[in-house]
Every structure is written in C-alpha cells, then in structure tokens.
XYZ file of C-alpha atoms in Angstrom:
67
model
C 0.000 0.000 0.000
C 2.894 2.377 0.621
C 4.155 2.045 -2.972
C 0.733 2.653 -4.536
C 1.465 6.257 -5.536
C 4.993 5.506 -6.746
C 3.864 2.851 -9.221
C 1.968 5.369 -11.348
C 4.588 8.104 -11.186
C 5.343 7.780 -14.900
C 1.719 8.361 -15.841
C 1.509 11.382 -13.551
C 4.735 12.765 -15.003
C 3.456 12.324 -18.546
C 0.151 14.001 -17.689
C 1.959 16.892 -15.981
C 4.246 17.318 -18.977
C 1.240 17.377 -21.337
C -0.446 20.068 -19.225
C 2.811 22.053 -19.193
C 3.083 21.858 -22.995
C -0.554 22.885 -23.388
C -0.007 25.903 -21.157
C 3.116 26.967 -23.055
C 1.369 26.551 -26.399
C -1.501 28.750 -25.187
C 1.015 31.403 -24.104
C 2.650 31.256 -27.539
C -0.740 31.438 -29.265
C -1.771 34.449 -27.167
C 1.523 36.159 -28.043
C 1.033 35.591 -31.774
C -2.635 36.607 -31.552
C -1.755 39.834 -29.744
C 0.856 40.715 -32.369
C -1.647 40.090 -35.173
C -4.143 42.386 -33.444
C -1.666 45.246 -32.963
C -1.066 44.795 -29.228
C 2.159 44.275 -27.299
C 2.717 40.535 -27.443
C 4.946 40.083 -24.406
C 2.432 41.772 -22.084
C -0.379 39.488 -23.179
C 1.929 36.463 -23.004
C 2.860 37.416 -19.425
C -0.809 37.775 -18.478
C -1.594 34.321 -19.863
C 1.586 32.791 -18.412
C 1.082 34.048 -14.870
C -2.711 34.209 -14.925
C -3.275 30.728 -16.277
C -6.831 30.028 -17.424
C -8.060 33.305 -15.934
C -5.493 35.245 -17.960
C -6.520 33.394 -21.102
C -10.208 34.144 -20.510
C -9.279 37.796 -19.937
C -7.438 37.951 -23.253
C -10.238 36.191 -25.128
C -12.807 38.632 -23.762
C -10.748 41.833 -24.083
C -8.925 41.345 -27.376
C -9.626 43.836 -30.146
C -10.704 42.867 -33.661
C -8.005 41.825 -36.138
C -6.295 44.510 -38.162
C-alpha cells in the first residue's frame, strides 16, 4: 500500500508534462494573436503565463478585432 502512488509516477509525469506543454502553447498562441491584433505581445503572453486560465479568458474577452 505504501508504494501505490509511486507505481503510477510515470503516468503522472506524462500528464503533468502534457499540461505544461498545453499551457506553453496557449502562451505562444496568445503572443502571436496579440501581435496580429496590434497589441504588445509580451504583455499578453505574461498575463496568460502568470494568470493561467483566468489570464486566457481575460485575453479572449478583451482582445480587439483583427487589423
């Protein structure tokens, strides 16, 4: 029973890595989207990076129309 959580450590690591890659890809997408809409990309990327899902929802609701 003590080793129950250690047996699935590989699966947890893989899942964590997938979540990490998803988060980084959303930051990159927000950066590129901000640049295409005439905004400062690094500011929006920082909001999404440090704000997580809340930062992404903020950007999706506050972004201007495309140029």
